[in-house]
């Protein structure tokens, strides 16, 4: 028993839990993943997409489960913005059984950390039966999805032990944004200045994540300890921030067994705001963006109703600091790259809430790393 525990401690490299270790591995694995996709073999090469096929794509369908679906939601917006191809992002268990007809020019991309998730695998097979070209983004080379897809990107996140995914998620987002960038370039959908801005933003991501981990870790712990009693949390975001809010809420649910719901901030007034009372915590993804004024107005209303506002926002944003009770800061970045940065404080916050409540952080109840079966 002693030997086994010592071995586990060594593999955690001094961190108390695998989840925290994997959160802190993100700068390195993002640097490797982005280097392979932006500087080495491109994302489109890995998917087997050449210029001729890229020009023929009329529709992209993304399918995934859980955390991977949140990566798909981010990608949907990025592809529509940077490339202009109509794109959907469906939960794989719904996609697999959806009636579909063969359509020319449809590319289906499935996303799965393990490459074995049953619903996602069946979604890919459903697309293949309809005659669609398929791509897979997985973290496990040689997995079933990697073998069966027409093209595969293997992210360089490394082994992820904790059930709650962290580094695999950010690497998935990096891979999907690289696909959007490659398609936009091949199809001539972006001007040179926009392409350069996105590339430079992605190249800065690893060092910026390193900065967040250095500056936000103890702050996230303090904020988590302030929220040790609430059993209900709301998460809000607009635009690229909404999928990040969903991911933050999922991390809190998975690790802490606390009820958390995410909404687009504009939708919050259509019913959920009735649940706000004194001290109810609302976590907002509120980095500077084209929708910034709108989410600030949402936060004003939440504070008026007595809610406690915890915000992930751009460093030095005085307007946000006046509205939020607590701000978890991230560096300034392009909107497209923002999700990778903004999710890191939410990962840290979920981890610290779970620890403060004495949860089994690495192995939450009822959950497994790959969901297999019907």
CSV table of C-alpha atoms in Angstrom, one decimal:
chain,number,residue,atom,x,y,z
A,1,UNK,CA,0.0,0.0,0.0
A,2,UNK,CA,2.8,2.4,1.0
A,3,UNK,CA,4.7,1.8,-2.3
A,4,UNK,CA,1.6,2.4,-4.4
A,5,UNK,CA,0.8,5.7,-2.7
A,6,UNK,CA,4.3,6.9,-3.1
A,7,UNK,CA,4.2,6.1,-6.7
A,8,UNK,CA,0.9,8.1,-7.1
A,9,UNK,CA,2.4,11.0,-5.2
A,10,UNK,CA,5.4,11.0,-7.6
A,11,UNK,CA,3.2,10.9,-10.6
A,12,UNK,CA,1.3,14.0,-9.2
A,13,UNK,CA,4.7,15.7,-9.1
A,14,UNK,CA,4.0,17.3,-5.7
A,15,UNK,CA,0.5,18.5,-6.5
A,16,UNK,CA,-2.2,17.3,-4.1
A,17,UNK,CA,-4.5,16.2,-6.9
A,18,UNK,CA,-4.2,15.2,-10.5
A,19,UNK,CA,-6.7,17.8,-11.5
A,20,UNK,CA,-4.6,20.6,-10.2
A,21,UNK,CA,-1.5,19.1,-11.8
A,22,UNK,CA,-3.2,18.9,-15.2
A,23,UNK,CA,-4.5,22.5,-14.9
A,24,UNK,CA,-0.9,23.5,-14.4
A,25,UNK,CA,0.3,21.5,-17.4
A,26,UNK,CA,-1.8,23.5,-19.8
A,27,UNK,CA,0.9,26.1,-20.8
A,28,UNK,CA,3.2,23.2,-21.9
A,29,UNK,CA,0.7,21.1,-23.7
A,30,UNK,CA,-0.9,24.1,-25.4
A,31,UNK,CA,2.5,25.1,-26.6
A,32,UNK,CA,3.1,21.7,-28.1
A,33,UNK,CA,-0.4,21.4,-29.6
A,34,UNK,CA,-0.3,24.8,-31.1
A,35,UNK,CA,3.2,24.4,-32.5
A,36,UNK,CA,2.2,21.2,-34.2
A,37,UNK,CA,-0.8,22.8,-35.8
A,38,UNK,CA,0.4,26.3,-36.5
A,39,UNK,CA,4.0,25.8,-37.3
A,40,UNK,CA,4.3,22.1,-38.2
A,41,UNK,CA,1.9,19.9,-40.0
A,42,UNK,CA,-1.3,22.0,-40.3
A,43,UNK,CA,-4.6,21.0,-38.8
A,44,UNK,CA,-6.1,20.6,-42.3
A,45,UNK,CA,-3.2,18.3,-43.4
A,46,UNK,CA,-4.0,16.0,-40.4
A,47,UNK,CA,-7.6,15.9,-41.5
A,48,UNK,CA,-6.7,15.2,-45.1
A,49,UNK,CA,-8.2,18.4,-46.3
A,50,UNK,CA,-6.6,20.0,-49.4
A,51,UNK,CA,-7.4,23.3,-51.0
A,52,UNK,CA,-9.8,21.7,-53.5
A,53,UNK,CA,-11.8,19.9,-50.8
A,54,UNK,CA,-11.8,23.0,-48.6
A,55,UNK,CA,-13.4,25.0,-51.4
A,56,UNK,CA,-16.1,22.4,-51.7
A,57,UNK,CA,-17.3,22.4,-48.1
A,58,UNK,CA,-20.8,23.7,-47.8
A,59,UNK,CA,-21.6,22.7,-44.3
A,60,UNK,CA,-19.8,21.6,-41.1
A,61,UNK,CA,-21.4,19.5,-38.4
A,62,UNK,CA,-19.7,19.2,-35.0
A,63,UNK,CA,-20.7,16.5,-32.6
A,64,UNK,CA,-19.5,15.8,-29.1
A,65,UNK,CA,-20.5,15.1,-25.5
A,66,UNK,CA,-20.0,17.0,-22.2
A,67,UNK,CA,-16.9,19.1,-22.1
A,68,UNK,CA,-16.0,18.3,-25.7
A,69,UNK,CA,-19.4,19.7,-26.8
A,70,UNK,CA,-18.5,23.0,-25.2
A,71,UNK,CA,-15.3,23.0,-27.3
A,72,UNK,CA,-17.6,22.4,-30.3
A,73,UNK,CA,-19.8,25.4,-29.4
A,74,UNK,CA,-16.7,27.6,-29.4
A,75,UNK,CA,-15.6,26.2,-32.7
A,76,UNK,CA,-19.0,26.8,-34.3
A,77,UNK,CA,-18.8,30.5,-33.7
A,78,UNK,CA,-15.2,30.7,-34.8
A,79,UNK,CA,-15.8,28.8,-38.0
A,80,UNK,CA,-18.9,30.9,-38.9
A,81,UNK,CA,-16.9,34.1,-38.1
A,82,UNK,CA,-13.6,33.3,-39.7
A,83,UNK,CA,-14.7,31.1,-42.6
A,84,UNK,CA,-18.4,31.8,-43.2
A,85,UNK,CA,-19.4,28.2,-43.6
A,86,UNK,CA,-22.7,27.3,-41.9
A,87,UNK,CA,-21.9,25.2,-38.9
A,88,UNK,CA,-23.8,23.3,-36.3
A,89,UNK,CA,-22.6,21.9,-32.9
A,90,UNK,CA,-24.8,19.1,-31.6
A,91,UNK,CA,-24.7,16.8,-28.6
A,92,UNK,CA,-23.6,13.5,-30.0
A,93,UNK,CA,-26.4,11.5,-28.4
A,94,UNK,CA,-28.9,13.7,-30.3
A,95,UNK,CA,-26.8,13.9,-33.5
A,96,UNK,CA,-26.5,10.1,-33.8
A,97,UNK,CA,-30.3,9.5,-34.1
A,98,UNK,CA,-31.2,12.7,-36.0
A,99,UNK,CA,-32.8,11.9,-39.4
A,100,UNK,CA,-30.4,13.1,-42.1
A,101,UNK,CA,-30.2,13.0,-45.8
A,102,UNK,CA,-27.1,12.8,-47.9
A,103,UNK,CA,-25.8,16.3,-48.7
A,104,UNK,CA,-22.9,17.2,-50.9
A,105,UNK,CA,-20.1,19.1,-49.2
A,106,UNK,CA,-20.9,18.2,-45.6
A,107,UNK,CA,-17.9,17.7,-43.2
A,108,UNK,CA,-18.6,16.1,-39.8
A,109,UNK,CA,-16.0,16.6,-37.1
A,110,UNK,CA,-16.4,14.6,-33.8
A,111,UNK,CA,-14.5,15.5,-30.6
A,112,UNK,CA,-13.7,13.1,-27.8
A,113,UNK,CA,-10.8,13.0,-25.3
A,114,UNK,CA,-10.7,9.2,-25.2
A,115,UNK,CA,-11.8,8.6,-28.8
A,116,UNK,CA,-14.1,5.9,-27.5
A,117,UNK,CA,-17.2,7.7,-26.2
A,118,UNK,CA,-20.1,5.6,-27.5
A,119,UNK,CA,-22.5,8.3,-28.5
A,120,UNK,CA,-19.8,10.3,-30.3
A,121,UNK,CA,-18.5,7.2,-32.1
A,122,UNK,CA,-22.0,6.4,-33.2
A,123,UNK,CA,-22.5,10.0,-34.3
A,124,UNK,CA,-19.5,9.7,-36.6
A,125,UNK,CA,-20.7,6.4,-38.0
A,126,UNK,CA,-24.1,7.9,-38.6
A,127,UNK,CA,-22.4,10.7,-40.6
A,128,UNK,CA,-20.4,8.2,-42.6
A,129,UNK,CA,-23.6,6.2,-43.5
A,130,UNK,CA,-25.0,9.5,-44.9
A,131,UNK,CA,-21.9,9.8,-47.1
A,132,UNK,CA,-20.3,12.7,-45.1
A,133,UNK,CA,-16.6,13.1,-44.8
A,134,UNK,CA,-15.5,12.7,-41.2
A,135,UNK,CA,-12.8,14.1,-39.0
A,136,UNK,CA,-12.0,13.3,-35.4
A,137,UNK,CA,-10.2,15.3,-32.7
A,138,UNK,CA,-9.0,12.9,-30.0
A,139,UNK,CA,-6.3,12.8,-27.3
A,140,UNK,CA,-5.6,9.0,-27.6
A,141,UNK,CA,-3.8,7.8,-30.8
A,142,UNK,CA,-5.0,4.5,-32.0
A,143,UNK,CA,-8.5,5.0,-30.5
A,144,UNK,CA,-11.5,3.7,-32.4
A,145,UNK,CA,-12.5,7.2,-33.6
A,146,UNK,CA,-8.9,7.8,-34.8
A,147,UNK,CA,-9.0,4.6,-36.7
A,148,UNK,CA,-12.4,5.1,-38.3
A,149,UNK,CA,-12.4,8.8,-39.2
A,150,UNK,CA,-11.3,10.0,-42.6
A,151,UNK,CA,-8.8,12.2,-40.9
A,152,UNK,CA,-7.7,12.7,-37.3
A,153,UNK,CA,-6.0,15.3,-35.1
A,154,UNK,CA,-4.4,13.9,-32.0
A,155,UNK,CA,-4.1,16.6,-29.4
A,156,UNK,CA,-0.9,16.7,-27.4
A,157,UNK,CA,-2.5,17.0,-24.0
A,158,UNK,CA,-0.9,13.8,-22.7
A,159,UNK,CA,-2.5,11.4,-20.3
A,160,UNK,CA,-5.4,13.0,-18.3
A,161,UNK,CA,-6.0,11.1,-15.1
A,162,UNK,CA,-8.6,13.3,-13.4
A,163,UNK,CA,-12.2,12.6,-14.4
A,164,UNK,CA,-12.9,16.3,-14.9
A,165,UNK,CA,-11.2,17.3,-18.1
A,166,UNK,CA,-9.1,20.4,-18.1
A,167,UNK,CA,-6.0,20.3,-20.3
A,168,UNK,CA,-7.7,18.1,-22.9
A,169,UNK,CA,-10.4,20.7,-23.3
A,170,UNK,CA,-8.1,23.6,-23.9
A,171,UNK,CA,-6.1,21.5,-26.4
A,172,UNK,CA,-9.4,20.6,-28.2
A,173,UNK,CA,-10.3,24.3,-28.5
A,174,UNK,CA,-6.8,25.1,-29.8
A,175,UNK,CA,-7.2,22.3,-32.4
A,176,UNK,CA,-10.6,23.5,-33.5
A,177,UNK,CA,-9.5,27.1,-33.8
A,178,UNK,CA,-6.6,26.0,-35.9
A,179,UNK,CA,-9.0,24.2,-38.2
A,180,UNK,CA,-11.1,27.5,-38.5
A,181,UNK,CA,-7.9,29.4,-39.2
A,182,UNK,CA,-6.7,26.9,-41.9
A,183,UNK,CA,-10.1,26.9,-43.6
A,184,UNK,CA,-10.3,30.7,-43.5
A,185,UNK,CA,-6.9,30.9,-45.1
A,186,UNK,CA,-7.5,28.3,-47.8
A,187,UNK,CA,-10.9,29.8,-48.8
A,188,UNK,CA,-9.6,33.4,-48.7
A,189,UNK,CA,-12.2,34.3,-46.1
A,190,UNK,CA,-9.9,36.4,-44.0
A,191,UNK,CA,-7.8,39.4,-44.9
A,192,UNK,CA,-4.1,39.3,-43.9
A,193,UNK,CA,-4.5,41.6,-40.9
A,194,UNK,CA,-7.3,39.4,-39.4
A,195,UNK,CA,-5.4,36.2,-40.0
A,196,UNK,CA,-2.2,37.7,-38.4
A,197,UNK,CA,-4.2,38.9,-35.4
A,198,UNK,CA,-5.7,35.4,-34.7
A,199,UNK,CA,-2.3,33.6,-35.2
A,200,UNK,CA,-0.5,36.0,-32.9
A,201,UNK,CA,-3.3,35.7,-30.3
A,202,UNK,CA,-3.0,31.9,-30.4
A,203,UNK,CA,0.8,32.0,-30.2
A,204,UNK,CA,0.6,34.1,-27.0
A,205,UNK,CA,-1.9,31.7,-25.3
A,206,UNK,CA,0.7,29.4,-23.6
A,207,UNK,CA,2.5,32.2,-21.9
A,208,UNK,CA,-0.7,34.0,-21.0
A,209,UNK,CA,-2.1,30.8,-19.4
A,210,UNK,CA,1.1,30.6,-17.4
A,211,UNK,CA,0.5,34.2,-16.2
A,212,UNK,CA,-3.1,33.3,-15.2
A,213,UNK,CA,-1.9,30.3,-13.2
A,214,UNK,CA,0.7,32.4,-11.4
A,215,UNK,CA,-1.6,35.3,-10.6
A,216,UNK,CA,-5.1,33.8,-10.1
A,217,UNK,CA,-4.4,30.5,-8.1
A,218,UNK,CA,-4.5,32.0,-4.6
A,219,UNK,CA,-7.3,34.4,-5.5
A,220,UNK,CA,-9.4,31.6,-6.8
A,221,UNK,CA,-8.8,29.8,-3.5
A,222,UNK,CA,-9.9,32.8,-1.5
A,223,UNK,CA,-13.1,33.3,-3.6
A,224,UNK,CA,-13.9,29.6,-3.3
A,225,UNK,CA,-13.7,29.7,0.5
A,226,UNK,CA,-16.1,32.7,0.5
A,227,UNK,CA,-18.6,30.5,-1.4
A,228,UNK,CA,-18.5,27.4,0.8
A,229,UNK,CA,-22.2,27.5,1.7
A,230,UNK,CA,-24.2,28.2,-1.5
A,231,UNK,CA,-25.7,25.1,-3.1
A,232,UNK,CA,-26.8,26.9,-6.3
A,233,UNK,CA,-24.7,28.9,-8.7
A,234,UNK,CA,-25.5,30.7,-12.0
A,235,UNK,CA,-22.9,31.1,-14.8
A,236,UNK,CA,-23.4,33.7,-17.5
A,237,UNK,CA,-21.6,34.6,-20.8
A,238,UNK,CA,-22.2,36.2,-24.2
A,239,UNK,CA,-20.8,35.3,-27.5
A,240,UNK,CA,-17.6,33.3,-27.1
A,241,UNK,CA,-18.1,33.6,-23.3
A,242,UNK,CA,-21.3,31.5,-23.2
A,243,UNK,CA,-19.7,28.1,-24.0
A,244,UNK,CA,-17.0,29.0,-21.4
A,245,UNK,CA,-19.7,29.7,-18.9
A,246,UNK,CA,-21.2,26.3,-19.6
A,247,UNK,CA,-17.8,24.6,-19.1
A,248,UNK,CA,-17.3,26.4,-15.9
A,249,UNK,CA,-20.7,25.3,-14.6
A,250,UNK,CA,-20.0,21.7,-15.6
A,251,UNK,CA,-16.7,21.7,-13.8
A,252,UNK,CA,-18.3,22.9,-10.6
A,253,UNK,CA,-21.1,20.3,-10.9
A,254,UNK,CA,-18.6,17.5,-11.6
A,255,UNK,CA,-16.1,18.2,-8.9
A,256,UNK,CA,-18.2,19.8,-6.1
A,257,UNK,CA,-21.7,18.2,-6.5
A,258,UNK,CA,-23.1,21.7,-6.4
A,259,UNK,CA,-26.0,22.7,-8.7
A,260,UNK,CA,-24.8,25.2,-11.3
A,261,UNK,CA,-26.6,26.4,-14.4
A,262,UNK,CA,-25.2,28.4,-17.3
A,263,UNK,CA,-27.2,30.8,-19.5
A,264,UNK,CA,-26.5,33.3,-22.2
A,265,UNK,CA,-26.5,36.5,-20.2
A,266,UNK,CA,-29.1,38.1,-22.5
A,267,UNK,CA,-31.4,35.1,-21.8
A,268,UNK,CA,-31.1,35.5,-18.0
A,269,UNK,CA,-33.8,38.1,-17.9
A,270,UNK,CA,-36.2,35.7,-19.5
A,271,UNK,CA,-37.0,33.7,-16.3
A,272,UNK,CA,-33.9,32.7,-14.4
A,273,UNK,CA,-33.4,36.2,-12.9
A,274,UNK,CA,-36.4,35.4,-10.7
A,275,UNK,CA,-34.1,33.1,-8.7
A,276,UNK,CA,-31.7,35.8,-7.7
A,277,UNK,CA,-31.9,36.8,-4.1
A,278,UNK,CA,-29.4,38.1,-1.5
A,279,UNK,CA,-26.1,36.4,-1.8
A,280,UNK,CA,-26.9,34.1,-4.7
A,281,UNK,CA,-23.5,33.7,-6.6
A,282,UNK,CA,-23.4,34.5,-10.3
A,283,UNK,CA,-20.2,33.7,-12.1
A,284,UNK,CA,-19.8,35.8,-15.3
A,285,UNK,CA,-17.4,35.4,-18.2
A,286,UNK,CA,-17.0,39.1,-18.9
A,287,UNK,CA,-13.7,39.7,-20.8
A,288,UNK,CA,-13.7,42.7,-23.1
A,289,UNK,CA,-15.6,41.9,-26.3
A,290,UNK,CA,-18.1,43.4,-28.7
A,291,UNK,CA,-20.9,42.5,-26.3
A,292,UNK,CA,-19.1,44.0,-23.2
A,293,UNK,CA,-21.5,46.8,-22.5
A,294,UNK,CA,-24.5,44.4,-22.6
A,295,UNK,CA,-23.0,42.0,-20.1
A,296,UNK,CA,-22.1,44.9,-17.8
A,297,UNK,CA,-25.7,46.0,-17.9
A,298,UNK,CA,-26.7,42.4,-16.9
A,299,UNK,CA,-24.4,42.5,-14.0
A,300,UNK,CA,-25.8,45.8,-12.8
A,301,UNK,CA,-29.3,44.2,-12.7
A,302,UNK,CA,-28.0,41.2,-10.8
A,303,UNK,CA,-26.4,43.4,-8.2
A,304,UNK,CA,-29.6,45.4,-7.8
A,305,UNK,CA,-31.4,42.1,-7.0
A,306,UNK,CA,-28.8,41.2,-4.3
A,307,UNK,CA,-26.7,38.7,-6.3
A,308,UNK,CA,-23.0,38.2,-5.6
A,309,UNK,CA,-21.1,38.7,-8.9
A,310,UNK,CA,-17.8,36.8,-9.5
A,311,UNK,CA,-16.4,37.7,-12.9
A,312,UNK,CA,-13.7,36.5,-15.2
A,313,UNK,CA,-12.5,39.6,-16.9
A,314,UNK,CA,-9.8,41.4,-18.7
A,315,UNK,CA,-7.0,42.7,-16.4
A,316,UNK,CA,-7.5,46.3,-15.5
A,317,UNK,CA,-11.1,46.6,-16.6
A,318,UNK,CA,-12.3,49.3,-14.2
A,319,UNK,CA,-15.9,49.2,-15.5
A,320,UNK,CA,-16.1,45.5,-14.5
A,321,UNK,CA,-14.3,46.0,-11.2
A,322,UNK,CA,-17.0,48.5,-10.2
A,323,UNK,CA,-19.7,45.9,-10.8
A,324,UNK,CA,-18.2,42.7,-9.6
A,325,UNK,CA,-17.6,41.7,-6.0
A,326,UNK,CA,-14.6,39.7,-7.2
A,327,UNK,CA,-12.7,39.6,-10.5
A,328,UNK,CA,-10.5,36.7,-11.6
A,329,UNK,CA,-8.3,38.5,-14.2
A,330,UNK,CA,-7.0,37.3,-17.6
A,331,UNK,CA,-4.7,39.1,-20.0
A,332,UNK,CA,-6.1,41.1,-23.0
A,333,UNK,CA,-6.5,38.9,-26.0
A,334,UNK,CA,-8.5,38.5,-29.3
A,335,UNK,CA,-12.0,37.3,-28.8
A,336,UNK,CA,-11.3,34.1,-30.7
A,337,UNK,CA,-8.6,33.1,-28.3
A,338,UNK,CA,-10.4,34.3,-25.2
A,339,UNK,CA,-12.1,31.0,-24.3
A,340,UNK,CA,-8.8,29.2,-23.7
A,341,UNK,CA,-7.7,31.9,-21.2
A,342,UNK,CA,-11.1,32.5,-19.6
A,343,UNK,CA,-11.7,28.9,-18.7
A,344,UNK,CA,-8.6,28.5,-16.6
A,345,UNK,CA,-9.8,30.7,-13.7
A,346,UNK,CA,-13.1,28.7,-13.8
A,347,UNK,CA,-11.1,25.4,-13.6
A,348,UNK,CA,-9.2,26.7,-10.6
A,349,UNK,CA,-12.4,28.0,-8.9
A,350,UNK,CA,-14.2,24.7,-9.4
A,351,UNK,CA,-11.1,22.8,-8.0
A,352,UNK,CA,-10.9,25.0,-5.0
A,353,UNK,CA,-14.6,24.8,-4.2
A,354,UNK,CA,-14.4,21.0,-4.4
A,355,UNK,CA,-11.4,20.9,-2.1
A,356,UNK,CA,-13.0,23.3,0.4
A,357,UNK,CA,-16.0,21.0,0.6
A,358,UNK,CA,-13.9,17.8,1.0
A,359,UNK,CA,-14.9,16.2,-2.3
A,360,UNK,CA,-13.1,13.4,-4.2
A,361,UNK,CA,-11.7,15.8,-6.7
A,362,UNK,CA,-10.0,13.4,-9.1
A,363,UNK,CA,-12.7,10.7,-9.0
A,364,UNK,CA,-16.2,12.3,-8.6
A,365,UNK,CA,-19.0,9.9,-7.9
A,366,UNK,CA,-20.9,8.3,-10.7
A,367,UNK,CA,-18.5,9.6,-13.4
A,368,UNK,CA,-16.0,7.9,-15.6
A,369,UNK,CA,-13.3,9.1,-18.1
A,370,UNK,CA,-15.0,7.6,-21.1
A,371,UNK,CA,-18.8,7.0,-21.2
A,372,UNK,CA,-19.4,3.7,-22.9
A,373,UNK,CA,-22.6,1.8,-23.7
A,374,UNK,CA,-26.0,3.0,-24.9
